[in-house]
PDB file of N, CA and C in Angstrom:
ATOM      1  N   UNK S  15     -38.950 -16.524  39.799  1.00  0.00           N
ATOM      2  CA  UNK S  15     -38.173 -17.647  40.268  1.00  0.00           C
ATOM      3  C   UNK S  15     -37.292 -17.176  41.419  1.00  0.00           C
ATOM      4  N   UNK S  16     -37.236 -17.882  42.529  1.00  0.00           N
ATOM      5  CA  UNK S  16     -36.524 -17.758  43.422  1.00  0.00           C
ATOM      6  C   UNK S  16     -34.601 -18.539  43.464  1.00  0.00           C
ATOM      7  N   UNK S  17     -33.966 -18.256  44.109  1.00  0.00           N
ATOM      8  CA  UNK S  17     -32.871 -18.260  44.286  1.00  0.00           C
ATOM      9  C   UNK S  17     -32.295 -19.600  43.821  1.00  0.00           C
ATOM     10  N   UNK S  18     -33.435 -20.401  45.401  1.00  0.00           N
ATOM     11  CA  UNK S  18     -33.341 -22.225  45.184  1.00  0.00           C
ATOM     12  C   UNK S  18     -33.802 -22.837  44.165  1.00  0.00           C
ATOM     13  N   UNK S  19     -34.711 -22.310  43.453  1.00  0.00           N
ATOM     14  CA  UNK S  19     -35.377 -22.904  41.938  1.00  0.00           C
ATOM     15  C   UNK S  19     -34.046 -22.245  41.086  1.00  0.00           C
ATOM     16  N   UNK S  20     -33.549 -21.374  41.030  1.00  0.00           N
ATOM     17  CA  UNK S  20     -32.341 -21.130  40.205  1.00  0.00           C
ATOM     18  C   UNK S  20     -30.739 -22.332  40.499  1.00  0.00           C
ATOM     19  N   UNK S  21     -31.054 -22.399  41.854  1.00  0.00           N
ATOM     20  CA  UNK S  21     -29.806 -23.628  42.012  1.00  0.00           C
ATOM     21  C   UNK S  21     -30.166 -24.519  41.520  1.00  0.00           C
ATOM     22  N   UNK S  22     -31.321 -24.791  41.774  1.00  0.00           N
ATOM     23  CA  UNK S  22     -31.655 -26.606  41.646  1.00  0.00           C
ATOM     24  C   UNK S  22     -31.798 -26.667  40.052  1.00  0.00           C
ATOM     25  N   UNK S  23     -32.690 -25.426  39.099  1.00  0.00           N
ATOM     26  CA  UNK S  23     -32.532 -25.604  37.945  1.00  0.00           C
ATOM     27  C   UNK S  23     -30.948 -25.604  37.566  1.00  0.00           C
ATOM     28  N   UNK S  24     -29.781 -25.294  37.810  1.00  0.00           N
ATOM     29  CA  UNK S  24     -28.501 -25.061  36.819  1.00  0.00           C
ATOM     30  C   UNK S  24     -27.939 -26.351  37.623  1.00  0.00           C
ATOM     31  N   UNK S  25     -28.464 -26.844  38.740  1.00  0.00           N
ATOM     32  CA  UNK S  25     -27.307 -28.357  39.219  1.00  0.00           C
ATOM     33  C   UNK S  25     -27.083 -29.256  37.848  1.00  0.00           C
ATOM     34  N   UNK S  26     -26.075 -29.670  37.859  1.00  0.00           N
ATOM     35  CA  UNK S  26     -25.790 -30.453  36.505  1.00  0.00           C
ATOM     36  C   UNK S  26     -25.842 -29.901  35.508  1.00  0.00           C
ATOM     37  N   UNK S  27     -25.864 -29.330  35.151  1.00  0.00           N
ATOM     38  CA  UNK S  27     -26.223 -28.506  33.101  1.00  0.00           C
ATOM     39  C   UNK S  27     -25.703 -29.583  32.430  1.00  0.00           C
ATOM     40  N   UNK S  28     -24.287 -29.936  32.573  1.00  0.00           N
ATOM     41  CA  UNK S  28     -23.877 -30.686  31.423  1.00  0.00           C
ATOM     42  C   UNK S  28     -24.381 -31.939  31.299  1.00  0.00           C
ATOM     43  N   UNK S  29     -25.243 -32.675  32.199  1.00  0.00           N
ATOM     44  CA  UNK S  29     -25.998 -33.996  32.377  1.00  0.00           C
ATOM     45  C   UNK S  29     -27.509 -33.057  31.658  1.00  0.00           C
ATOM     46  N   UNK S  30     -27.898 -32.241  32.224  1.00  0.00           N
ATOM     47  CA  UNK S  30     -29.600 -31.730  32.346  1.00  0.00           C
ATOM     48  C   UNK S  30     -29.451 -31.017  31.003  1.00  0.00           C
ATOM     49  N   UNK S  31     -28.580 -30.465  30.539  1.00  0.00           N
ATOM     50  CA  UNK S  31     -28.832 -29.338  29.454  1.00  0.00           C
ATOM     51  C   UNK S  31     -29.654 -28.491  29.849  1.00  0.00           C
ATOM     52  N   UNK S  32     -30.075 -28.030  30.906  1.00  0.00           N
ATOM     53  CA  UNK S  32     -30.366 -26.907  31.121  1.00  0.00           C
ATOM     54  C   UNK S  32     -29.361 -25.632  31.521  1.00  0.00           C
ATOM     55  N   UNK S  33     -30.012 -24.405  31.010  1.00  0.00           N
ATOM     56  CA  UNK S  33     -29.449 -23.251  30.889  1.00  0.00           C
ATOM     57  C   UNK S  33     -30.394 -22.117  30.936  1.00  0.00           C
ATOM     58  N   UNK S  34     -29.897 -21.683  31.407  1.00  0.00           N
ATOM     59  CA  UNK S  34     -30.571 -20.220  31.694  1.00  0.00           C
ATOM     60  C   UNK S  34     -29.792 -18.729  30.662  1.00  0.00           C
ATOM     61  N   UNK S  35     -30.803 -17.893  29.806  1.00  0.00           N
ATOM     62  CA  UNK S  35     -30.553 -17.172  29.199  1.00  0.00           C
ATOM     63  C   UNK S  35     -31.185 -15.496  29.507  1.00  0.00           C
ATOM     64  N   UNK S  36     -30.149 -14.454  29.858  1.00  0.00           N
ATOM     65  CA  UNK S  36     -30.914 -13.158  30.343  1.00  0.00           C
ATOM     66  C   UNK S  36     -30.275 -12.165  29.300  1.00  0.00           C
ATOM     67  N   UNK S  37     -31.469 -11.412  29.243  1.00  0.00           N
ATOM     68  CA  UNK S  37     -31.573 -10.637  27.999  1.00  0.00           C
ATOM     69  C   UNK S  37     -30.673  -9.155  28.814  1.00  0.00           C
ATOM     70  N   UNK S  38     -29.758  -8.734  27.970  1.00  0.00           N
ATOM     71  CA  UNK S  38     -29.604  -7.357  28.357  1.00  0.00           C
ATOM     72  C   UNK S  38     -30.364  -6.445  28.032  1.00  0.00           C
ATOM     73  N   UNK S  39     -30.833  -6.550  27.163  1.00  0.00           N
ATOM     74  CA  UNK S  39     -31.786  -5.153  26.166  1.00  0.00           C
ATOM     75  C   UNK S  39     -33.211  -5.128  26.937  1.00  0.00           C
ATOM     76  N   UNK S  40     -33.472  -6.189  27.185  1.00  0.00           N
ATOM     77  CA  UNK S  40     -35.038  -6.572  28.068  1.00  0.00           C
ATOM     78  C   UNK S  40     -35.272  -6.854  29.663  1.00  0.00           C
ATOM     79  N   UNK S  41     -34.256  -7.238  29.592  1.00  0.00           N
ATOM     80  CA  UNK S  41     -33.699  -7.931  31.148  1.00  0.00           C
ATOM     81  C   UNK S  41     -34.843  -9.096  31.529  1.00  0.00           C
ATOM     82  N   UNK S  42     -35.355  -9.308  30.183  1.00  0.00           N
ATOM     83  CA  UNK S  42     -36.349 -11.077  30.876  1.00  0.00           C
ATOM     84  C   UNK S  42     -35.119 -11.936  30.988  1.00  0.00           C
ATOM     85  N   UNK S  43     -35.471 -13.303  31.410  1.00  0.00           N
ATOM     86  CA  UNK S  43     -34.564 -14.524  31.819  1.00  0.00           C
ATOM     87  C   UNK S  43     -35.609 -15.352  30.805  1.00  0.00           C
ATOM     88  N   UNK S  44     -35.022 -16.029  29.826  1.00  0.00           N
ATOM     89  CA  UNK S  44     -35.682 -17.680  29.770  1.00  0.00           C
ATOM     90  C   UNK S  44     -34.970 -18.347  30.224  1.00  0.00           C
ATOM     91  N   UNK S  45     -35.690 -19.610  30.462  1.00  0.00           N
ATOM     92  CA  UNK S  45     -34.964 -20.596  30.973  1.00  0.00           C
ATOM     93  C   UNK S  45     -35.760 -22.012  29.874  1.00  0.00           C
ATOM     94  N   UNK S  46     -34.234 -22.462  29.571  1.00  0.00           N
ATOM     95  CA  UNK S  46     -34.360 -23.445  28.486  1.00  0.00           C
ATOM     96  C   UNK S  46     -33.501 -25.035  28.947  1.00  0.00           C
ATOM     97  N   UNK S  47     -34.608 -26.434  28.452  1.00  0.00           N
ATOM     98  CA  UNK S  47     -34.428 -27.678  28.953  1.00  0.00           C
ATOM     99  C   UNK S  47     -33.753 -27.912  27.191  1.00  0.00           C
ATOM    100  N   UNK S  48     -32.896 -28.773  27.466  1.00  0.00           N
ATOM    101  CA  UNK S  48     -32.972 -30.060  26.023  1.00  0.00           C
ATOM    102  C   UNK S  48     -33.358 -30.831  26.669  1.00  0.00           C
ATOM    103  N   UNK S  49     -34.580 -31.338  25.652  1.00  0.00           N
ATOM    104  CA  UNK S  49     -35.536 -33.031  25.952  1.00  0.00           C
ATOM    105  C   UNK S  49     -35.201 -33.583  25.180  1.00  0.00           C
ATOM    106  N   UNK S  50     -34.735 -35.057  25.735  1.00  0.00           N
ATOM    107  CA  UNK S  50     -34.317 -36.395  24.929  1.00  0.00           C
ATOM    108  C   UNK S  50     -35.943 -36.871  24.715  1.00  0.00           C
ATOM    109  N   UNK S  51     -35.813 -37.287  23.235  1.00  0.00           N
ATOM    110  CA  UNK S  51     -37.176 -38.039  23.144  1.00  0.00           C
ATOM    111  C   UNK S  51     -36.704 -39.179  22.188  1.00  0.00           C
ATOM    112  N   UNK S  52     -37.646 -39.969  21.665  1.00  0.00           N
ATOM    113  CA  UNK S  52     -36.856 -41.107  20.657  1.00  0.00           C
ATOM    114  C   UNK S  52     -36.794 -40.693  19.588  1.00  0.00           C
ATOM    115  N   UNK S  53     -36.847 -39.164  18.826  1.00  0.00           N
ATOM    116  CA  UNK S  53     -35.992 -38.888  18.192  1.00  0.00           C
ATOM    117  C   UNK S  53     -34.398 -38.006  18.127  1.00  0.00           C
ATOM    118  N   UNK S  54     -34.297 -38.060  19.253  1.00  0.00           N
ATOM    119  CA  UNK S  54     -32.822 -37.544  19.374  1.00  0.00           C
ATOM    120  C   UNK S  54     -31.978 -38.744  18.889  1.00  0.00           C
ATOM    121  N   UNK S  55     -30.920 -37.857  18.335  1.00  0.00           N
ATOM    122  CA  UNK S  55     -30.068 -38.471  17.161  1.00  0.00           C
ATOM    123  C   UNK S  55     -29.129 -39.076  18.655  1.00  0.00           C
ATOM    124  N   UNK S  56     -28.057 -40.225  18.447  1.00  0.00           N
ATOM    125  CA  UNK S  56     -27.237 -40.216  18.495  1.00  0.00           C
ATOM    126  C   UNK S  56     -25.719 -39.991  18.218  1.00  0.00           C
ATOM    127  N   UNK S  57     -24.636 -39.460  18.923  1.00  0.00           N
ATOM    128  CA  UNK S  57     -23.622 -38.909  18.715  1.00  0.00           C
ATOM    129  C   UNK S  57     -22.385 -39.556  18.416  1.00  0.00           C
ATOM    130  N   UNK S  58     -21.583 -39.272  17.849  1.00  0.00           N
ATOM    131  CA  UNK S  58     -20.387 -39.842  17.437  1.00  0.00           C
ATOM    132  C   UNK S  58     -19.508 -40.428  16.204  1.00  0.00           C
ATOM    133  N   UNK S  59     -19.058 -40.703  15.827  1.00  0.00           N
ATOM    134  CA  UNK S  59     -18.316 -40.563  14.381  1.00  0.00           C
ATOM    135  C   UNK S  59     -18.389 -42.045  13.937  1.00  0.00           C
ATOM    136  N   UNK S  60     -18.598 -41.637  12.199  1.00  0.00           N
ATOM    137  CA  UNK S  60     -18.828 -43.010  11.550  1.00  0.00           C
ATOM    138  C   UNK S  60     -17.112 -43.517  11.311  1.00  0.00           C
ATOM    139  N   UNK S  61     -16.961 -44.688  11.726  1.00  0.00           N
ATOM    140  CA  UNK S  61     -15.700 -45.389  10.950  1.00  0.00           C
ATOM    141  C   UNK S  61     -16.074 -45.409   9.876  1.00  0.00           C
ATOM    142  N   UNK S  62     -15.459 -45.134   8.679  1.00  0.00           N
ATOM    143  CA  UNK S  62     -14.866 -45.157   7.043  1.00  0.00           C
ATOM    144  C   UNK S  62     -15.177 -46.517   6.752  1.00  0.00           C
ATOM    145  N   UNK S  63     -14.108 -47.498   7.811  1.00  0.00           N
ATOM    146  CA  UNK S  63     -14.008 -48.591   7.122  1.00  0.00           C
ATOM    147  C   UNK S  63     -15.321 -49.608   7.131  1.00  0.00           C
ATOM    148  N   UNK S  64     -15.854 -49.669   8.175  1.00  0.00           N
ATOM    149  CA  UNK S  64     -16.996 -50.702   8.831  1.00  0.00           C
ATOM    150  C   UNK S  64     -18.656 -49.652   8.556  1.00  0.00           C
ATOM    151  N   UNK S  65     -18.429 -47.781   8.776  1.00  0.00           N
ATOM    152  CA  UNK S  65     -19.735 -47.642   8.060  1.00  0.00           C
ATOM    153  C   UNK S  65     -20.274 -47.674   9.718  1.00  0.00           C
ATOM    154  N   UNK S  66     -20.258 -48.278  10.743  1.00  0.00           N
ATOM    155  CA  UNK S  66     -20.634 -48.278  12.156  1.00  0.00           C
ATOM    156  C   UNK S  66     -20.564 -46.939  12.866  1.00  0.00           C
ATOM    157  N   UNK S  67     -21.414 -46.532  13.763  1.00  0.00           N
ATOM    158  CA  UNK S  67     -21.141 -45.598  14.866  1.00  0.00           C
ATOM    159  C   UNK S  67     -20.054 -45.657  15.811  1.00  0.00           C
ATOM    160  N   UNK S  68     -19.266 -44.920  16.055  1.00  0.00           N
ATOM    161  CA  UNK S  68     -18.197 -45.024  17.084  1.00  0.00           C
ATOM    162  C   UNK S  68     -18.594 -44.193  18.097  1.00  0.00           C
ATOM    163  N   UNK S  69     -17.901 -44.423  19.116  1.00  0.00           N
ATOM    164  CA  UNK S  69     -17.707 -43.250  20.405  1.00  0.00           C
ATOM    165  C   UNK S  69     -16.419 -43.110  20.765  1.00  0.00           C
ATOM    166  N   UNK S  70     -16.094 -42.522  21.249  1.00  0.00           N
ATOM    167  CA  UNK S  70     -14.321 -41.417  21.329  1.00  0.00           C
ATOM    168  C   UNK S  70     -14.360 -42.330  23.290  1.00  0.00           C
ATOM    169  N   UNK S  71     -13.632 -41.974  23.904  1.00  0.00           N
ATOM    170  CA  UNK S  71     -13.326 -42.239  25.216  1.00  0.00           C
ATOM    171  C   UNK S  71     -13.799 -40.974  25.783  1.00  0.00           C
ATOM    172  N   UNK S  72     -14.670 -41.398  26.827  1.00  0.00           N
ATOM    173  CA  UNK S  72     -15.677 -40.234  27.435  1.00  0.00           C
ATOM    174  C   UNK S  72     -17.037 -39.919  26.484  1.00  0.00           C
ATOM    175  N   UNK S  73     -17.133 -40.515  25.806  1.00  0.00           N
ATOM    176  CA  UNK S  73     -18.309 -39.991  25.148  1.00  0.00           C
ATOM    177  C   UNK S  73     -19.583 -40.494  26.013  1.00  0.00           C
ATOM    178  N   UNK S  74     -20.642 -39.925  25.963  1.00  0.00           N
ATOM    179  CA  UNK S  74     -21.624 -40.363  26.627  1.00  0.00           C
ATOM    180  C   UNK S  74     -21.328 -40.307  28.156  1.00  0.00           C
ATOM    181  N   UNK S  75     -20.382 -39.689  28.271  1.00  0.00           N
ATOM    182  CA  UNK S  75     -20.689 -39.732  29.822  1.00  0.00           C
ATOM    183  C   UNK S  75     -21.589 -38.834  30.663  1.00  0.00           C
ATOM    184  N   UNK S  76     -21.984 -37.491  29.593  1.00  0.00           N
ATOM    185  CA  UNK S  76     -23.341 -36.749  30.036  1.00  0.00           C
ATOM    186  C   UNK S  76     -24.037 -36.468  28.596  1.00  0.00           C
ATOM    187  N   UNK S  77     -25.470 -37.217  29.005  1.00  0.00           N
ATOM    188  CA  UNK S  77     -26.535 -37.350  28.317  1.00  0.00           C
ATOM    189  C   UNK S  77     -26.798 -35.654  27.510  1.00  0.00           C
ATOM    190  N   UNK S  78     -26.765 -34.778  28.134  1.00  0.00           N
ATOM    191  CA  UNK S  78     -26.809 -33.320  27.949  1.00  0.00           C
ATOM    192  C   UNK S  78     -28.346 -33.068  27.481  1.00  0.00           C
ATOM    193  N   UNK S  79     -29.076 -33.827  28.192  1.00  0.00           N
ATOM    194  CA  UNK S  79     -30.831 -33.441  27.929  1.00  0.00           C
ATOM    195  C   UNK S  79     -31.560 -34.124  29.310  1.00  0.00           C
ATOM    196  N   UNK S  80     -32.549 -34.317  29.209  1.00  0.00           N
ATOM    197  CA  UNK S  80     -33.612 -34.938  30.640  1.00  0.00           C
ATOM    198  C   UNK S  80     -34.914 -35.363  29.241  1.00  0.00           C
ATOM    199  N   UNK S  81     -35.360 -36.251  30.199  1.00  0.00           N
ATOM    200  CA  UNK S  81     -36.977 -36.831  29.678  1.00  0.00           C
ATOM    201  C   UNK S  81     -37.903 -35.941  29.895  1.00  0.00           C
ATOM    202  N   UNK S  82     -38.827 -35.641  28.831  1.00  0.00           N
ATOM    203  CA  UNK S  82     -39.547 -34.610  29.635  1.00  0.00           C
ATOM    204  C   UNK S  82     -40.421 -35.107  30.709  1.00  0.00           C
ATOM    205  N   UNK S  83     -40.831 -36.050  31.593  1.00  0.00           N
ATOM    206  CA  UNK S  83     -41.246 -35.589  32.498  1.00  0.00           C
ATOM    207  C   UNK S  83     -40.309 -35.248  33.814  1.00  0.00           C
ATOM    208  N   UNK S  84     -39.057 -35.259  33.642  1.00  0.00           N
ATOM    209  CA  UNK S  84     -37.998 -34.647  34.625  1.00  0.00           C
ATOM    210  C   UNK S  84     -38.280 -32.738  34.254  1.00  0.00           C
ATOM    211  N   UNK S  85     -39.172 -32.291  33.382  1.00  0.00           N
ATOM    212  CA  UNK S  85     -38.440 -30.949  32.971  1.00  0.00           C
ATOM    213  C   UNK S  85     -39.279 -30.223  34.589  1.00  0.00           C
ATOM    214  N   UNK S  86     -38.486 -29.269  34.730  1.00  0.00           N
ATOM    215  CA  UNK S  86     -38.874 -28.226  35.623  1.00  0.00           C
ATOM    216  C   UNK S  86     -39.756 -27.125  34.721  1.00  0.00           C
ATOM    217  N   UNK S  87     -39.642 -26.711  33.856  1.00  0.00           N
ATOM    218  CA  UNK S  87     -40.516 -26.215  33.257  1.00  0.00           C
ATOM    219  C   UNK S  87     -42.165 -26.229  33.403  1.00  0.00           C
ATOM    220  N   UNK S  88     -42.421 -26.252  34.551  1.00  0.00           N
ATOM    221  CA  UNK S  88     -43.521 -26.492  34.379  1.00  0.00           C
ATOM    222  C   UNK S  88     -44.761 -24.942  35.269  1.00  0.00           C
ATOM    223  N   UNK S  89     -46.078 -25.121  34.718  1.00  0.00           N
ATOM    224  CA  UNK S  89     -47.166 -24.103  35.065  1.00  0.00           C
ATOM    225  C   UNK S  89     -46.506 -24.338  36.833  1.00  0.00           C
ATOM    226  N   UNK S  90     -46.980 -25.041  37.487  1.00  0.00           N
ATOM    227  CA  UNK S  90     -46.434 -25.617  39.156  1.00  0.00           C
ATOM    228  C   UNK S  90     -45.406 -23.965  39.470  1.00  0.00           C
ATOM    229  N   UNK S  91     -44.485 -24.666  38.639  1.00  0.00           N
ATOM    230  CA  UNK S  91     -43.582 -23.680  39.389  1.00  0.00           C
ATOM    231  C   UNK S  91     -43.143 -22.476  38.681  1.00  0.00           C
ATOM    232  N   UNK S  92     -44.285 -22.057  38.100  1.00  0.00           N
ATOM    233  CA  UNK S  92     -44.432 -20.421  37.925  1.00  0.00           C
ATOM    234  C   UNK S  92     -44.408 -20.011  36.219  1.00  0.00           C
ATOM    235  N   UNK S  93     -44.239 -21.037  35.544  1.00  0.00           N
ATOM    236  CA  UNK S  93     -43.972 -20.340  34.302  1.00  0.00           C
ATOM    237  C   UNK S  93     -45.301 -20.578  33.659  1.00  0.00           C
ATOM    238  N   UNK S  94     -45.614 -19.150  32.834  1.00  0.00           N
ATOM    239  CA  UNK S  94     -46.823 -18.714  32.321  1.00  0.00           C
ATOM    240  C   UNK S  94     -46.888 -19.167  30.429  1.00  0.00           C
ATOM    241  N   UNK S  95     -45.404 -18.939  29.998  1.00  0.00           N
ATOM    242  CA  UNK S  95     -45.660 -19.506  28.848  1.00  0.00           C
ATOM    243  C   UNK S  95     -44.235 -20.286  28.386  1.00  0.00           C
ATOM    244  N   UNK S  96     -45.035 -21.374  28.057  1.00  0.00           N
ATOM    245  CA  UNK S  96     -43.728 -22.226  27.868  1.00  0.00           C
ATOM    246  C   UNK S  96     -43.958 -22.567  26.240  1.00  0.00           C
ATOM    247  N   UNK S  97     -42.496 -22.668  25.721  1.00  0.00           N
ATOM    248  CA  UNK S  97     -42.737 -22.633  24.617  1.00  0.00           C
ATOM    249  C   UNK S  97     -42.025 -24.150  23.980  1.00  0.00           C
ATOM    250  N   UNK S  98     -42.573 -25.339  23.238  1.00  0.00           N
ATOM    251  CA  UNK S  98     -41.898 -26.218  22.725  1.00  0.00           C
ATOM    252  C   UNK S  98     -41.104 -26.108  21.203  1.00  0.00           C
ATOM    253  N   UNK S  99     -40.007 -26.052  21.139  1.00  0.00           N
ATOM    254  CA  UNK S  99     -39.330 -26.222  19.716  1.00  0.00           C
ATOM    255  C   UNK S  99     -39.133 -27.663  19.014  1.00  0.00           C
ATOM    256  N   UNK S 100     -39.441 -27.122  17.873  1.00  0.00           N
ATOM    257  CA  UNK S 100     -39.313 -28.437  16.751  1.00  0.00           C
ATOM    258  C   UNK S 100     -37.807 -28.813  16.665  1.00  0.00           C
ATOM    259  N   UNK S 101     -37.715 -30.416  16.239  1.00  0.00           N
ATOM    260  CA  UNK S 101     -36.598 -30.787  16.053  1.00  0.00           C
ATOM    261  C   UNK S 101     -35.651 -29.856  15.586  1.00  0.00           C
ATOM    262  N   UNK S 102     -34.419 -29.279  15.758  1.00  0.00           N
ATOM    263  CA  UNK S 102     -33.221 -29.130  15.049  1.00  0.00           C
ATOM    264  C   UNK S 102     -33.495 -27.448  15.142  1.00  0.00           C
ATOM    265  N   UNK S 103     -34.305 -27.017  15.805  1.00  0.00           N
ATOM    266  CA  UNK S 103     -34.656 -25.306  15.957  1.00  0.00           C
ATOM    267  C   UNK S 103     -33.789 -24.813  17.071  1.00  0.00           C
ATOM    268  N   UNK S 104     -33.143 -23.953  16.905  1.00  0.00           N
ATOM    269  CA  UNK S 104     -32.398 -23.156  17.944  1.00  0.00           C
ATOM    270  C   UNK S 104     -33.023 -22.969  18.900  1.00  0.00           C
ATOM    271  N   UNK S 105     -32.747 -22.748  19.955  1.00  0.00           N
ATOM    272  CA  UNK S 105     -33.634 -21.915  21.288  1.00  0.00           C
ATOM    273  C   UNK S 105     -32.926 -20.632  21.152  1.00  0.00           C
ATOM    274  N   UNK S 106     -31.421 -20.550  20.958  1.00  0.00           N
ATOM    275  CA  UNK S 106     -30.950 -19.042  20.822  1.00  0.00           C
ATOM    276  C   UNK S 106     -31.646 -18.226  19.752  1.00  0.00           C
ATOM    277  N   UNK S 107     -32.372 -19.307  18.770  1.00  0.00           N
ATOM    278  CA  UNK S 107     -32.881 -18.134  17.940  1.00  0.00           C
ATOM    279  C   UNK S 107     -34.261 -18.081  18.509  1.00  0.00           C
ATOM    280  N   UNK S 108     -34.927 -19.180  18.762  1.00  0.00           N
ATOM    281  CA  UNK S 108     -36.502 -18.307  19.601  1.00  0.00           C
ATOM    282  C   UNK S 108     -36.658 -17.631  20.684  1.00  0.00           C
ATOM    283  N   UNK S 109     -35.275 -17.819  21.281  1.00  0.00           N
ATOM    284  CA  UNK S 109     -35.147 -16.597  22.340  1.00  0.00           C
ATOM    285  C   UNK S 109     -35.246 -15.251  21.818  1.00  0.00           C
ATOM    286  N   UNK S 110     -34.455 -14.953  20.869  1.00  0.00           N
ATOM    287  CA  UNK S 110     -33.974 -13.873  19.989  1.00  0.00           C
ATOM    288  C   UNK S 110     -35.509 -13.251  19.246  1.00  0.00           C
ATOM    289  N   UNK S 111     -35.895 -14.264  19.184  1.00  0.00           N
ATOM    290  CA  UNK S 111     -37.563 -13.837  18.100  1.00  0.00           C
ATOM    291  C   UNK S 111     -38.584 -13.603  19.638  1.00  0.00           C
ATOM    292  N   UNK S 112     -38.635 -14.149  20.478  1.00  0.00           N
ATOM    293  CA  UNK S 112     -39.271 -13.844  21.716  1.00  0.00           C
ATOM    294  C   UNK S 112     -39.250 -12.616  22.400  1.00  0.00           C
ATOM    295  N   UNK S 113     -37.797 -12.279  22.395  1.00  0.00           N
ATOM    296  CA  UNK S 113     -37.170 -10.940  23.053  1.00  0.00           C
ATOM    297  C   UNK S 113     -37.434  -9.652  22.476  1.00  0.00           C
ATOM    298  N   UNK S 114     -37.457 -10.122  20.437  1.00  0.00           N
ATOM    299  CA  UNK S 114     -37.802  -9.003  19.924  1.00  0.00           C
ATOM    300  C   UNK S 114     -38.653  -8.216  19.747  1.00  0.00           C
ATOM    301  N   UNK S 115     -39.863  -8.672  20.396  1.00  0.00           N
ATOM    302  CA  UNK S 115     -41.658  -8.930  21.003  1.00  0.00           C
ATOM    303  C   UNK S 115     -41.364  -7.951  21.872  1.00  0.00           C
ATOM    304  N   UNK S 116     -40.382  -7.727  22.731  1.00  0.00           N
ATOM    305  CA  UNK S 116     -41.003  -7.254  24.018  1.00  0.00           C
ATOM    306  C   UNK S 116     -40.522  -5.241  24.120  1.00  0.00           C
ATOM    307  N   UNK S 117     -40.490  -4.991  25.118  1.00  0.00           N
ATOM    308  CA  UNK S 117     -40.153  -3.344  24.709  1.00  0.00           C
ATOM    309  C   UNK S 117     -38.725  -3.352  25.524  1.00  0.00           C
ATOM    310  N   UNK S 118     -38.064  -2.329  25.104  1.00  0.00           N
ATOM    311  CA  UNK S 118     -36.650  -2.640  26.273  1.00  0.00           C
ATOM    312  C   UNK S 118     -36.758  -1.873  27.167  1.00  0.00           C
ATOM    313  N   UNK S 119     -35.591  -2.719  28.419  1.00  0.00           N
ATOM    314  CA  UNK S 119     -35.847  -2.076  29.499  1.00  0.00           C
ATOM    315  C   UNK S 119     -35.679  -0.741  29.867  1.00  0.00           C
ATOM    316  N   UNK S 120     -36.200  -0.384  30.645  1.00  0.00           N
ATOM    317  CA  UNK S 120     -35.737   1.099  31.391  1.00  0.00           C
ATOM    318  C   UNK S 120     -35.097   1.210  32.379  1.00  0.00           C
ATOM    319  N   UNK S 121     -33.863   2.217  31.752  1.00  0.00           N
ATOM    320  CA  UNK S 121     -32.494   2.374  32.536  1.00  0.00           C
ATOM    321  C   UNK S 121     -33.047   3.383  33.673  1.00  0.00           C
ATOM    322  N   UNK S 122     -32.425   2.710  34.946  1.00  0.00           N
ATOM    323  CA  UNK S 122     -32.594   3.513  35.710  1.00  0.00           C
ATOM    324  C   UNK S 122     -31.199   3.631  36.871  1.00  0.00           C
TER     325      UNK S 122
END
C-alpha cells in the first residue's frame, strides 16, 4: 500500500470505522473495515419507563462502519487475503490469531 491509499483509507475513521493495525513482533499491517449490514444492532439506551430505544444528544452522528460495497478492501487494490468476521468476533483477536501464523521479524 502506498502513502495515498493509506490517507484515503484513515480519512474519516470515526464515520468509516476503518483502522489500520501494525504488528510489532511481525511488522505486517492489517487493515480492518466495520461493515454495516442489516444485522448491525442499533445503539443506545433503553428507557426503564416506556421499554423504547433512546439516543443521548450526538448520538448517531457517525455511523462508525461503511456498506460493503464502499469497502476498500478489495483484490483491485492489492490485498491478497481478505478475511470476513462473523457477527460479534473481534478483529483484535483475528488479528492476534493471524499474526501468530507468521514468523517474527528480523531485527536489523
Amino acid at each position: 500500500m502506498n502513502a495515498d491509499f493509506n490517507t484515503r483509507f484513515l480519512t474519516d475513521t470515526d464515520e468509516t470505522g476503518r483502522f489500520i493495525v501494525s504488528s510489532h513482533r511481525t511488522g505486517a499491517k492489517y487493515y480492518v473495515e466495520v461493515i454495516i449490514g442489516a444485522h448491525t444492532p442499533e445503539w443506545g439506551s433503553i428507557d426503564p419507563a416506556t421499554g423504547n430505544l433512546m439516543h443521548k444528544k450526538g448520538d448517531g452522528k457517525y455511523t462508525g462502519g461503511i456498506k460493503d460495497k464502499e469497502s476498500m478492501i478489495t483484490k483491485e487494490n492489492g490485498f491478497e487475503k481478505i478475511h470476513m468476521l462473523g457477527l460479534g468476533e473481534s478483529p483484535h483477536a483475528a488479528i492476534e490469531r493471524l499474526d501468530a501464523m507468521k514468523p517474527d521479524r528480523i531485527a536489523t
